[in-house]
Coordinates of C-alpha atoms in Angstrom, one line a residue:
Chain B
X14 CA 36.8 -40.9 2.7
X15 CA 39.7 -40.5 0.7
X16 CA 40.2 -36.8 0.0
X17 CA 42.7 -36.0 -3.3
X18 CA 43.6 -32.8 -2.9
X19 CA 45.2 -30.1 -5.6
X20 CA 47.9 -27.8 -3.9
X21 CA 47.8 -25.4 -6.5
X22 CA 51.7 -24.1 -7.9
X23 CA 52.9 -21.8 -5.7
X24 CA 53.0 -21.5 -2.2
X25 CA 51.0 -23.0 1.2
X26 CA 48.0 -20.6 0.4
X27 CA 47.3 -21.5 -3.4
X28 CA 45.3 -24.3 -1.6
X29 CA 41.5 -23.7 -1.7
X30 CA 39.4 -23.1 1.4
X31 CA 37.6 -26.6 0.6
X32 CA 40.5 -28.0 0.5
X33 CA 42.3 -26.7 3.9
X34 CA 39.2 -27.7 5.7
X35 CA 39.3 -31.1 4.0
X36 CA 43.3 -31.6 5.2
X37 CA 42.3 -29.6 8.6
X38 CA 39.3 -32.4 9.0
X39 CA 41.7 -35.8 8.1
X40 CA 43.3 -38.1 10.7
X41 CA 45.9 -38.7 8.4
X42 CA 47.5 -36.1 5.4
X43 CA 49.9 -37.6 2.5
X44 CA 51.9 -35.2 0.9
X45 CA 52.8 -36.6 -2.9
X46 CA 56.5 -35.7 -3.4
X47 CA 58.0 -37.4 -6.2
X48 CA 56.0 -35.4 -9.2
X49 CA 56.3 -31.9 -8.5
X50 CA 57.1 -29.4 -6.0
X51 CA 55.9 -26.2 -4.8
X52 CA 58.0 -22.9 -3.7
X53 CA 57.4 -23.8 -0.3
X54 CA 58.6 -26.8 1.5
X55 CA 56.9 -29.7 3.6
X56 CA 57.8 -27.7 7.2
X57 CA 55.7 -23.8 6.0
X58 CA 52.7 -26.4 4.6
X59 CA 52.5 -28.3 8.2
X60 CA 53.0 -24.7 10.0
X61 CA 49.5 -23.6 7.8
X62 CA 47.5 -26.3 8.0
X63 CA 48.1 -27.4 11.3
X64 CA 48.7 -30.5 10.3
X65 CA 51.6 -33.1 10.1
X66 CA 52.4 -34.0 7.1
X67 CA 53.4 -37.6 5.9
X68 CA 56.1 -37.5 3.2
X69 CA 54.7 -39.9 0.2
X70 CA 57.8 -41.4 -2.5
X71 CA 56.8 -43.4 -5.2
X72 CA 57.3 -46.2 -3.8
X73 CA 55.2 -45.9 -0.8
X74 CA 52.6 -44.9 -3.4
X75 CA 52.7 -47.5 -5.9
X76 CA 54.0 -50.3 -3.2
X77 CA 52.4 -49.7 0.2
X78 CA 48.8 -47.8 -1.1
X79 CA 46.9 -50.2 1.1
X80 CA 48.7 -49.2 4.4
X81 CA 48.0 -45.2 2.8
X82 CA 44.0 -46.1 2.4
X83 CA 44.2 -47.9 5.9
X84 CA 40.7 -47.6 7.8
X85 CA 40.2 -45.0 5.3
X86 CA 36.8 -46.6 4.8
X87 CA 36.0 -45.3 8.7
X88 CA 37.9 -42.3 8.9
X89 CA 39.2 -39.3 6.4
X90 CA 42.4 -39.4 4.7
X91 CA 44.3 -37.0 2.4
X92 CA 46.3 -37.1 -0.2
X93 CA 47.8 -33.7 -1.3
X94 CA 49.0 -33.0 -4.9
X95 CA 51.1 -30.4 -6.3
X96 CA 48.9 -29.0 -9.0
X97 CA 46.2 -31.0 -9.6
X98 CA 45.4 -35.0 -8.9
X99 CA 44.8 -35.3 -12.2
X100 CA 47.4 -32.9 -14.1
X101 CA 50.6 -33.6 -15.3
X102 CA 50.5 -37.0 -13.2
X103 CA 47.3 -38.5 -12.5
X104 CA 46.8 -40.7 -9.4
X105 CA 44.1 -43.2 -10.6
X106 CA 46.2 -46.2 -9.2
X107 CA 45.3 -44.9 -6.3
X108 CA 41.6 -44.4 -7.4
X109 CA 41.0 -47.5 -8.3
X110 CA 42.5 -49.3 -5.6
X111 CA 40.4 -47.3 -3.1
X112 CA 37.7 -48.5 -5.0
X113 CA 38.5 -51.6 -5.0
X114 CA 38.9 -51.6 -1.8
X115 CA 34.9 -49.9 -1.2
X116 CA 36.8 -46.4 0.2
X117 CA 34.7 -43.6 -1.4
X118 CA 37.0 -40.6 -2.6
X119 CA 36.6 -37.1 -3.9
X120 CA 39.1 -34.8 -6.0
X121 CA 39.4 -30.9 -4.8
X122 CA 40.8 -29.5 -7.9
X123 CA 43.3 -26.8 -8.2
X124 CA 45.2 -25.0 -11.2
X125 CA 47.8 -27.3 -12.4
X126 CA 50.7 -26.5 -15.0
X127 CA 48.6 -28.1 -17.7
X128 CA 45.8 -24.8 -17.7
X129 CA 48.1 -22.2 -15.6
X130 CA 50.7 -21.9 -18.4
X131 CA 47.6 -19.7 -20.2
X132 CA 49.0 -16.9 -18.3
X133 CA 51.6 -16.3 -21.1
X134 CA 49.2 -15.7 -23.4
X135 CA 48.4 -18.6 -25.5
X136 CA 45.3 -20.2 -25.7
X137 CA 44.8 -23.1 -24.1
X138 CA 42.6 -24.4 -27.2
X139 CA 45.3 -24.0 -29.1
X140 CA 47.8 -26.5 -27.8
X141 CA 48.2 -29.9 -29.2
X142 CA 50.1 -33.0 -27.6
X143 CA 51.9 -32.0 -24.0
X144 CA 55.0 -33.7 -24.2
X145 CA 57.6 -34.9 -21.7
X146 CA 61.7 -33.8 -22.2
X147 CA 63.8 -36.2 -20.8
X148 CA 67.1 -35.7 -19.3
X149 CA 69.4 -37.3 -21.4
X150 CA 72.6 -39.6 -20.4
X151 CA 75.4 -40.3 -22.4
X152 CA 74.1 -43.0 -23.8
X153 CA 70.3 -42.8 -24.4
X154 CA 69.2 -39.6 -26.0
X155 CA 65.7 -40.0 -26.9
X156 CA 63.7 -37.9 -29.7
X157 CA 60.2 -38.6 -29.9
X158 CA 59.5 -35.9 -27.8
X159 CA 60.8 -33.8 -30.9
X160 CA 58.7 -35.5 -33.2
X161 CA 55.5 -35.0 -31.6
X162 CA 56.4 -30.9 -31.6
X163 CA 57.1 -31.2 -35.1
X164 CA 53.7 -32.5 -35.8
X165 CA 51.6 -29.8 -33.2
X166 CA 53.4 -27.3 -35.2
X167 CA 52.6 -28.7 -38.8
X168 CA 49.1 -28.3 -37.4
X169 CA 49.5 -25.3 -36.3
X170 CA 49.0 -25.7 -32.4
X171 CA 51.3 -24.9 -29.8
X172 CA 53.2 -27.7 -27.7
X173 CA 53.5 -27.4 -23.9
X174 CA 57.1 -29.2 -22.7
X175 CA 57.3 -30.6 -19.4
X176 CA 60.4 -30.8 -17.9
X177 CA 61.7 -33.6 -16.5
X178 CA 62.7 -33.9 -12.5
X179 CA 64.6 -36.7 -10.7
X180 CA 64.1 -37.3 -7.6
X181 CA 65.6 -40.1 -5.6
X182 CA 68.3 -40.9 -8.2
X183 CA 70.9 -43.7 -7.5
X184 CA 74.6 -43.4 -8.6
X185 CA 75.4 -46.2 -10.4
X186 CA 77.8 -47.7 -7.6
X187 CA 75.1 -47.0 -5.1
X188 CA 72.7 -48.8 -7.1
X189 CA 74.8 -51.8 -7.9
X190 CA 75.7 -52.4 -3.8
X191 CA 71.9 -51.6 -2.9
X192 CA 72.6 -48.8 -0.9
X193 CA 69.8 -46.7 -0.5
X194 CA 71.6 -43.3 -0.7
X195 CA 70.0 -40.7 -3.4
X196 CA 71.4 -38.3 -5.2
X197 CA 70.2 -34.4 -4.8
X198 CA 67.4 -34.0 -7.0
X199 CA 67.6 -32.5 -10.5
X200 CA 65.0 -30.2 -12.2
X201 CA 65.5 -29.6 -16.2
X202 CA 65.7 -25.9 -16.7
X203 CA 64.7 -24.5 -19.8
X204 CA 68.3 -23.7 -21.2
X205 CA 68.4 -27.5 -20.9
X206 CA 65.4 -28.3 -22.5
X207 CA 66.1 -26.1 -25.5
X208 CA 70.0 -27.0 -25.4
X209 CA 68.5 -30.4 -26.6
X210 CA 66.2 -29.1 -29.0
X211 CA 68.6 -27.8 -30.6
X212 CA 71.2 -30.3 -30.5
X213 CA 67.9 -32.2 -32.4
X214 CA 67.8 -29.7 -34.9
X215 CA 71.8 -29.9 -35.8
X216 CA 71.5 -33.6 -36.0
X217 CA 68.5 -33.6 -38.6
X218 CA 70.1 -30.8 -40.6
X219 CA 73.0 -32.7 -40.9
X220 CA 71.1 -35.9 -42.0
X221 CA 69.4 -33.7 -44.6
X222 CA 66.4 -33.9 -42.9
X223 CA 64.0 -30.3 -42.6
X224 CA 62.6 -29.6 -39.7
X225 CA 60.0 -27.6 -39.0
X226 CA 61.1 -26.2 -35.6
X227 CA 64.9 -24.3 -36.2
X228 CA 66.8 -22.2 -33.7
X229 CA 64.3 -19.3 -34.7
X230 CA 60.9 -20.5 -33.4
X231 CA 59.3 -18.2 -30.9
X232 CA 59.1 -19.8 -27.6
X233 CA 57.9 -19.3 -24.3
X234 CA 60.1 -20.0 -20.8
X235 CA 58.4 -20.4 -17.3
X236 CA 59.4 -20.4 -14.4
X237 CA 57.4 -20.9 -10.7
X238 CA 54.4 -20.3 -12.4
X239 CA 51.7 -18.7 -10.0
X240 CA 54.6 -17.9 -7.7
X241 CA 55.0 -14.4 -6.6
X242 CA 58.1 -14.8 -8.2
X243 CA 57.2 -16.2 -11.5
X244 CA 58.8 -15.6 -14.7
X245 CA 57.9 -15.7 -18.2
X246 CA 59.8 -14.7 -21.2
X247 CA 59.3 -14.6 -24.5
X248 CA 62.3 -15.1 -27.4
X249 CA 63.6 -17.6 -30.1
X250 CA 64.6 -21.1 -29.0
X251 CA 68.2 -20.1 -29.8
X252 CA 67.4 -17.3 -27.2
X253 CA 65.8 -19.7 -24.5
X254 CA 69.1 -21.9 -24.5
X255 CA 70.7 -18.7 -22.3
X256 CA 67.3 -17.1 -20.8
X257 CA 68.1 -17.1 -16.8
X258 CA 65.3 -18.1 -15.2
X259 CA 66.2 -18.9 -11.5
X260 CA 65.0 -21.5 -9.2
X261 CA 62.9 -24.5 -10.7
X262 CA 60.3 -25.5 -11.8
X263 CA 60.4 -24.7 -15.5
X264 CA 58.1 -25.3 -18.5
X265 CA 58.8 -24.8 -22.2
X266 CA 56.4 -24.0 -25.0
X267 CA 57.0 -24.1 -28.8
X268 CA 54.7 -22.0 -30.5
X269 CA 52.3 -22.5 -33.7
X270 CA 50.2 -20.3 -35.4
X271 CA 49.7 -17.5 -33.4
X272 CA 46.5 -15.1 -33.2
X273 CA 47.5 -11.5 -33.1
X274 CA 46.1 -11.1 -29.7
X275 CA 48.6 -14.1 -28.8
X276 CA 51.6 -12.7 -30.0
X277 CA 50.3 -9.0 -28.4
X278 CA 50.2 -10.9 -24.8
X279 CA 53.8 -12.7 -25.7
X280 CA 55.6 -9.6 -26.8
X281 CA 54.8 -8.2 -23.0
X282 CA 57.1 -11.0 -21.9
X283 CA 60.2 -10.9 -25.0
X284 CA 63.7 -10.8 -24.6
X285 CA 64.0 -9.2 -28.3
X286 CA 63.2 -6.4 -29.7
X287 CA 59.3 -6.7 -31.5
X288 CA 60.5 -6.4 -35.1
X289 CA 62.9 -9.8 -34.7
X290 CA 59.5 -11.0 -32.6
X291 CA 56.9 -10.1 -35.2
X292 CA 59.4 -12.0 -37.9
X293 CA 59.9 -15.2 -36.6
X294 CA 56.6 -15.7 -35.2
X295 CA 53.9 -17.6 -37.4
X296 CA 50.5 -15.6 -37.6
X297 CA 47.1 -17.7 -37.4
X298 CA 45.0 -17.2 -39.8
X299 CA 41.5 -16.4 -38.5
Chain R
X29 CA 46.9 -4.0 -8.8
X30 CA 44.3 -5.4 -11.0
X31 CA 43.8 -9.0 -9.3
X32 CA 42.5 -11.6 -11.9
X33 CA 40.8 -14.5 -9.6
X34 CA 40.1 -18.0 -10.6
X35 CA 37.1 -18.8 -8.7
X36 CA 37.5 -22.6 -9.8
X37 CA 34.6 -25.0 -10.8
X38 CA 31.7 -26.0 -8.0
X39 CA 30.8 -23.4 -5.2
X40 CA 32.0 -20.2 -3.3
X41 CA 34.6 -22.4 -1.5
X42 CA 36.5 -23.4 -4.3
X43 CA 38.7 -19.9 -4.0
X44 CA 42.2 -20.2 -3.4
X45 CA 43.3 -18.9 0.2
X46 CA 45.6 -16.7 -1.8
X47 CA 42.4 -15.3 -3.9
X48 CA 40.1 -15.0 -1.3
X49 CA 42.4 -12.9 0.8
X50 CA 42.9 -10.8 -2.2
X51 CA 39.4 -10.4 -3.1
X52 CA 38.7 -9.5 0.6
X53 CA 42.0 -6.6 0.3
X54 CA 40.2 -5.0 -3.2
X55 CA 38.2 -1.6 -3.4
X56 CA 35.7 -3.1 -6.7
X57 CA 35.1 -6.2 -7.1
X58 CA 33.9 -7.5 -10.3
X59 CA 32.2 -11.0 -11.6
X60 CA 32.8 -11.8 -14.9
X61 CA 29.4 -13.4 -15.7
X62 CA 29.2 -14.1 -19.1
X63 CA 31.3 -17.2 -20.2
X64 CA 30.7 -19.4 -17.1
X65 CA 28.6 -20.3 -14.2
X66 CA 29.1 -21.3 -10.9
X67 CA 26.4 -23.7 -8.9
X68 CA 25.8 -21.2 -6.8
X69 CA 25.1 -17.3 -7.4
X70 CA 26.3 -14.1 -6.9
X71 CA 24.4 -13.5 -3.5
X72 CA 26.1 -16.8 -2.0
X73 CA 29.8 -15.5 -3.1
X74 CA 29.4 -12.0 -1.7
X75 CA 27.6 -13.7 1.7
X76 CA 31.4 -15.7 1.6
X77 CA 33.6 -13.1 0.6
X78 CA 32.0 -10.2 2.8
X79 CA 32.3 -8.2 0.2
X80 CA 29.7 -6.6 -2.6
X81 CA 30.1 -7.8 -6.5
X82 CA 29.9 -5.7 -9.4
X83 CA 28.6 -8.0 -12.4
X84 CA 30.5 -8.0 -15.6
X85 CA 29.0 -8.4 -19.1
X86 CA 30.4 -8.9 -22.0
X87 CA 29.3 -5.7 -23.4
X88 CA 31.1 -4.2 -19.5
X89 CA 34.4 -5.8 -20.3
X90 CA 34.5 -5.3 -23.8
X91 CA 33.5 -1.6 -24.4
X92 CA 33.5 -0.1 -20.5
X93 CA 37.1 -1.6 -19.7
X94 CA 38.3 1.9 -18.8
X95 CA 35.7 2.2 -16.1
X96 CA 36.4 -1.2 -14.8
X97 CA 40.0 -0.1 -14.6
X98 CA 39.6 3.5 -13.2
X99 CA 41.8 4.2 -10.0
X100 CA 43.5 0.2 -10.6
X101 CA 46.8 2.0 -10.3
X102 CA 46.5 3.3 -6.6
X103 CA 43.3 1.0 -5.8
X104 CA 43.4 -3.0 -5.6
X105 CA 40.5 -4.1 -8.2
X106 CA 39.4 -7.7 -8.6
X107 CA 38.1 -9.8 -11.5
X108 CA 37.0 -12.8 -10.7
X109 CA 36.2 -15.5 -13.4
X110 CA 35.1 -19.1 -12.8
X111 CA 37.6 -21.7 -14.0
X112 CA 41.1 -20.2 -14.5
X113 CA 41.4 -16.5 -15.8
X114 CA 43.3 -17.9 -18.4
X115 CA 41.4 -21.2 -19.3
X116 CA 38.5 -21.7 -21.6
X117 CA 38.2 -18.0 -22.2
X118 CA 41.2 -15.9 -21.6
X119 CA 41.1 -12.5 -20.6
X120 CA 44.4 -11.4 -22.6
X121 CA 42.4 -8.1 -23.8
X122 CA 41.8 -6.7 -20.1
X123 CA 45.8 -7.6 -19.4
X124 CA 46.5 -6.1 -22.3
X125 CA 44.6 -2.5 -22.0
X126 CA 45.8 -2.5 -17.9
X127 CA 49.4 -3.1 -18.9
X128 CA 48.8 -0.1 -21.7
X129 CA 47.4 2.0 -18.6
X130 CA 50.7 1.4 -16.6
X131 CA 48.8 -0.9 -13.9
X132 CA 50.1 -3.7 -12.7
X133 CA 48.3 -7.4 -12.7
X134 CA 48.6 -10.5 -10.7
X135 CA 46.9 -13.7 -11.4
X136 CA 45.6 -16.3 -8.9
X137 CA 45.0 -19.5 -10.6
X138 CA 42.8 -21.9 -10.1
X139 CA 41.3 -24.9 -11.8
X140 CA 39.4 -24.9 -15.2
X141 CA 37.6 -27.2 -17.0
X142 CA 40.4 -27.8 -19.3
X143 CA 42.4 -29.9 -16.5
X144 CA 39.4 -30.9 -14.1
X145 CA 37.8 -33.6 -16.9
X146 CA 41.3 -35.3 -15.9
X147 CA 38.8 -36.5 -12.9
X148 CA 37.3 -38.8 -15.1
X149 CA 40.3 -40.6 -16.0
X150 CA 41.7 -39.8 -19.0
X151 CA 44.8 -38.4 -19.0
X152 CA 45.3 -34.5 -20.0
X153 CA 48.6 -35.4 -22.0
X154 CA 46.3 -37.5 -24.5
X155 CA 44.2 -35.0 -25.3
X156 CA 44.6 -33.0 -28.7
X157 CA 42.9 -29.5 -29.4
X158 CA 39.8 -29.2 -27.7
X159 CA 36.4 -27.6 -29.9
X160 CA 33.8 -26.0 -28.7
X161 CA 30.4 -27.2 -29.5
X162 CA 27.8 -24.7 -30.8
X163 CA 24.1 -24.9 -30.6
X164 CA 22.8 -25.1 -34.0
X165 CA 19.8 -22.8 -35.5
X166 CA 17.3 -23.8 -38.5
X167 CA 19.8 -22.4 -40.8
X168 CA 23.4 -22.7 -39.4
X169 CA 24.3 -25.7 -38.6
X170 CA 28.1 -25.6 -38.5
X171 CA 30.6 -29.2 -38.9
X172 CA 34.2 -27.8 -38.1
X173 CA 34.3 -28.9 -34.6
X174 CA 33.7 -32.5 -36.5
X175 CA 36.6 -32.2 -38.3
X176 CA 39.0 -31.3 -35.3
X177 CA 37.6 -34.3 -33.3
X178 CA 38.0 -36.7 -36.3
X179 CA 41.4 -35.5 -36.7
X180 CA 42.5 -35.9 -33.0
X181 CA 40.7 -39.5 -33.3
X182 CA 43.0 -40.5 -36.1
X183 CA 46.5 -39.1 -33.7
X184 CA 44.6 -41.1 -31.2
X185 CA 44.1 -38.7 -29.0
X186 CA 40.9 -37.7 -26.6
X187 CA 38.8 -34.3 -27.5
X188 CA 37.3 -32.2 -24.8
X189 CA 34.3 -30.8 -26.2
X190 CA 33.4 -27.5 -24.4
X191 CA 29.4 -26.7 -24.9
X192 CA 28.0 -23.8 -26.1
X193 CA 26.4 -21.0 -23.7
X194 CA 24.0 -18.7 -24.9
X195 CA 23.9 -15.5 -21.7
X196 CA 21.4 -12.4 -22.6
X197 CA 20.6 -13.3 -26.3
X198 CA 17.3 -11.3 -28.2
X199 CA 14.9 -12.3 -29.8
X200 CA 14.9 -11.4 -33.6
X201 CA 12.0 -9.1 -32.8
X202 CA 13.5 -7.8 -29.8
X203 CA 17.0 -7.2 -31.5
X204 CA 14.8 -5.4 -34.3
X205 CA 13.1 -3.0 -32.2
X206 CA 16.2 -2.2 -30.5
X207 CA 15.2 -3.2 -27.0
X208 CA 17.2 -4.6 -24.8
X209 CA 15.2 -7.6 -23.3
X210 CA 16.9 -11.1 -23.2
X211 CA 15.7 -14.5 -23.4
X212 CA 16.9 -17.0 -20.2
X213 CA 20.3 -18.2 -20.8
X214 CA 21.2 -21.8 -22.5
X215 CA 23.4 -24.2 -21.7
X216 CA 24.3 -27.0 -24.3
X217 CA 24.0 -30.7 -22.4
X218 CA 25.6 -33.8 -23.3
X219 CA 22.3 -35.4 -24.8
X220 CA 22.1 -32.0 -27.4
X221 CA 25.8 -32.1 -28.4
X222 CA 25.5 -35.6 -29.2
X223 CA 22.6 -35.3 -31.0
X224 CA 24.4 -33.0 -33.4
X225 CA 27.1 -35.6 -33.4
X226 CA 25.2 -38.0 -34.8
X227 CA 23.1 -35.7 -36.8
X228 CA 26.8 -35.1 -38.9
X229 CA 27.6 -38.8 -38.9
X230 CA 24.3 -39.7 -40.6
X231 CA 24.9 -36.6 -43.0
X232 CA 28.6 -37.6 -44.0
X233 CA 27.2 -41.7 -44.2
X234 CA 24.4 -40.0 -46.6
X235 CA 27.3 -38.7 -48.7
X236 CA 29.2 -41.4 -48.9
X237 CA 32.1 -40.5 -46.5
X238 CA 32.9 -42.5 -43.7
X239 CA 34.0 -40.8 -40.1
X240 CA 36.0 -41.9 -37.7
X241 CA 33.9 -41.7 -35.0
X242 CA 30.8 -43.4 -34.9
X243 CA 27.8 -43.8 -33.0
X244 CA 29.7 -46.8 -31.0
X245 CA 32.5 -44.9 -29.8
X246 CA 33.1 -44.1 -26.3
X247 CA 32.5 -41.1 -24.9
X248 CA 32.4 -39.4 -21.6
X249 CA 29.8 -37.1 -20.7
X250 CA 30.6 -34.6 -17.0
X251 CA 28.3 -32.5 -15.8
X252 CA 29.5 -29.9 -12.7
X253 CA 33.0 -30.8 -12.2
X254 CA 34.6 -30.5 -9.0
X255 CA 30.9 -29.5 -7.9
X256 CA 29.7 -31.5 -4.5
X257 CA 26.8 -33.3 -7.5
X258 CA 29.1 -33.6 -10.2
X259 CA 28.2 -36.8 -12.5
X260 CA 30.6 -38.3 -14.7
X261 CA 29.2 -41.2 -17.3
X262 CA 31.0 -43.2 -19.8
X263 CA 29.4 -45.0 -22.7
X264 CA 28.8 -44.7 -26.2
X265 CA 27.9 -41.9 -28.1
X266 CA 24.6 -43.0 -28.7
X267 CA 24.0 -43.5 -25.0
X268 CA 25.4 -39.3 -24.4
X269 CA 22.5 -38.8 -26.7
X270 CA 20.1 -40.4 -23.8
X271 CA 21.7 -39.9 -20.0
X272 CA 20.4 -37.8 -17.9
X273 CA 23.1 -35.5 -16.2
X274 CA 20.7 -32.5 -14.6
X275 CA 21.6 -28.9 -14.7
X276 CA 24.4 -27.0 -16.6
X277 CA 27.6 -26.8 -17.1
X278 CA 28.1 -29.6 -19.5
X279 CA 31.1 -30.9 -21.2
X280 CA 31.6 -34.2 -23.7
X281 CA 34.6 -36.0 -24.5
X282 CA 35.4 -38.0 -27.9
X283 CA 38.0 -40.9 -26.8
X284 CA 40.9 -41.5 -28.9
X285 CA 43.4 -44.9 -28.4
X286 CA 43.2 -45.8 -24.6
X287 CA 45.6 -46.9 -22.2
X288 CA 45.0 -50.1 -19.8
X289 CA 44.7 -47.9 -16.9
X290 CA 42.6 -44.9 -18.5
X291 CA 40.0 -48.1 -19.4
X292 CA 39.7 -49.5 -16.4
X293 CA 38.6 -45.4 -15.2
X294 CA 36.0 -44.8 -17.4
X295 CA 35.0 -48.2 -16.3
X296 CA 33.6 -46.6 -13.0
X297 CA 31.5 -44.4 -14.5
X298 CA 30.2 -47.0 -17.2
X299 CA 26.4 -46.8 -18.4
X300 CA 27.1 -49.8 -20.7
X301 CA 28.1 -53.3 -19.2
X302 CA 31.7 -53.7 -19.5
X303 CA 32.3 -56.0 -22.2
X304 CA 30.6 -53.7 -24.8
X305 CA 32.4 -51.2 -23.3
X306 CA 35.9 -53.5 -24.1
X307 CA 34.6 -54.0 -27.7
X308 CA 34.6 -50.5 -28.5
X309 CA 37.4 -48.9 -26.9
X310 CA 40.5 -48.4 -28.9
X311 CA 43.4 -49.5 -27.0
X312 CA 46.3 -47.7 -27.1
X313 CA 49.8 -49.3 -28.0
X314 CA 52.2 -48.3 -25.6

């Protein structure tokens, strides 16, 4: 059996007790690290499960998934997710080649960013698109990420940003002589994120275009949620571009219309005063 | 500390370590029982937790909160709700009127329905606002949960359709008379929500208008996600209107465009031969 498991977002114990005994019951545990990570690192998950851990990169995943489902057919195997299996990143490659390959497989869920940012406030049936920020280079600065807020806000819904993460980045000169030496990896923190927002915003302005999101659109930052040290605050995008927020990882959320019960759980989390708050923030209409 | 518990989606196990050691460290502990259901009952999760649970109504939550709160300031107290405390339902107004009373909260996540139907293959990011379904009566027969899945169809994106649940409703005569006897709760399966479906797509073809979605387009119907009997089926929406699925909790999703790999998913869980499934999926143009 082949055993997808969802670690949950904060720490070793945000595992459920199905899932422990699953990981405690396989020969043989993966440990997914290339999408997301928890607070905790590899060493305080082996220490609580009792378990080694192997290390799974993408390209063991997508490359060497048959020697991962090896005799997994005759004995159990497990692959553990940050989050869910089927949040942010979903692992039905690796469904479907276990399939494929007649290995029967069951998913443990867990929270996952995707439902866990609720805490804030906001209702989860209230969220359009999720969409992806991209770090940008100096010479590819992508936007459609922008345009898809833009049109979750013309209909009035909210727009969860995931950040993005590198892991196992090259340096160019690295790359080029095909030495396999990585760069530390990067996690987008919201000041990045809404730096680039609003560098979008300038840009339209400038080309006469109107955009629907400006520097004064209540957002949400967050940071290690379900963590014991998670935070959450509240403020304008102009405000989220300086918002310290500490270690990663960090979503962003634009708002839409907002019920007043929304914008009464948001305002327990603002950086500005309620007046400002109440001002800039659009009100559903129920 | 008020403790808000996910309890997640199939049995007793499905707690988070991190929960259950919470829920084993509170003085009350309460079982929100009114939006949700767990396979198994109340007697099984106090057998697990060792501990006794204090159900929660509607009417508890809504108009007792105080009492529910009493003593949460030097006290632990626990609220346990299936799903994610902050997913299909959110439980902003209990947050809200601790956080008024100067006591602290903590959330334990864990999963909800709105990221679990990623099991089935579709991926969460192409999903637009998700409706809830409501059982119809002789003389209400609602459509705006129509509109919102015709408009995420045309942004090509998937709908999660959440089912209605009808807990502790009267009868007229009983709600006349003033006494408080209920009828057995409902649940909403995939066959009934289809059958409204298709009820509005002959009524708008009656008038002239044509929908988006029609009685060929795919559809996914899940019954107990993440339970140890869940069943997931993929066909058309004709077929949801015919599979049997077995007991509650329901949920139905409207496909929008599909990627290659979210296909050859819902392929697994096909009622239809493939090649009729082919015909009527809308590919996605990536």
């Amino acid at each position: 059996m082949l055993y997808l498991v969802g670690l949950g977002l904060g720490d070793a114990k945000d595992i459920t007790v199905k899932g422990l005994e699953a990981v405690r019951r396989c020969h043989r545990v993966y440990l997914e690290a290339y999408t997301s990570v928890l607070t905790v690192g590899k060493e305080a998950l082996e220490e609580f499960y009792g378990k080694e851990l192997i290390l799974a990169d993408r390209e063991m995943v997508e490359q060497e998934a048959d020697s991962l489902l090896k005799e997994a057919d005759v004995c159990d195997v497990a692959f553990l997710v940050v989050g869910d299996p089927f949040g942010a990143t979903t692992h039905s490659d690796l469904v479907l080649r276990a399939v494929k390959l007649g290995i029967p497989y069951k998913v443990i869920h867990n929270a996952s960013i995707m439902n866990a940012v609720g805490c804030c406030g906001l209702q989860l049936y209230n969220f359009g698109e999720t969409v992806s920020i991209v770090f940008w280079t100096d010479t590819w600065k992508p936007e459609s990420f922008f345009d898809k807020i833009e049109k979750n806000r013309q209909n009035g819904m909210h727009t969860l940003c995931l950040l993005d993460i590198k892991m196992k980045e090259q340096s160019l000169e690295n790359l080029m002589k095909g030495r396999k030496i990585y760069e530390p990896p990067r996690y987008m923190s919201v000041n990045q994120a809404a730096e680039q927002l609003l560098a979008i915003i300038q840009n339209r302005r400038l080309q006469g275009e109107k955009a629907e999101i400006t520097e004064d659109t209540i957002c949400v930052g967050l940071a290690r949620v379900g963590a014991p040290d998670e935070k959450i605050v509240s403020g304008t995008l102009q405000q989220m571009s300086t918002v310290e927020l500490g270690a990663p990882l960090h979503s962003l959320i634009v708002t839409g219309n907002m019920h007043p019960l929304e914008l009464e759980m948001l305002k327990l989390f603002s950086v500005v005063d309620s007046s400002t708050f109440e001002n800039n923030a659009c009100q559903r209409i129920t």
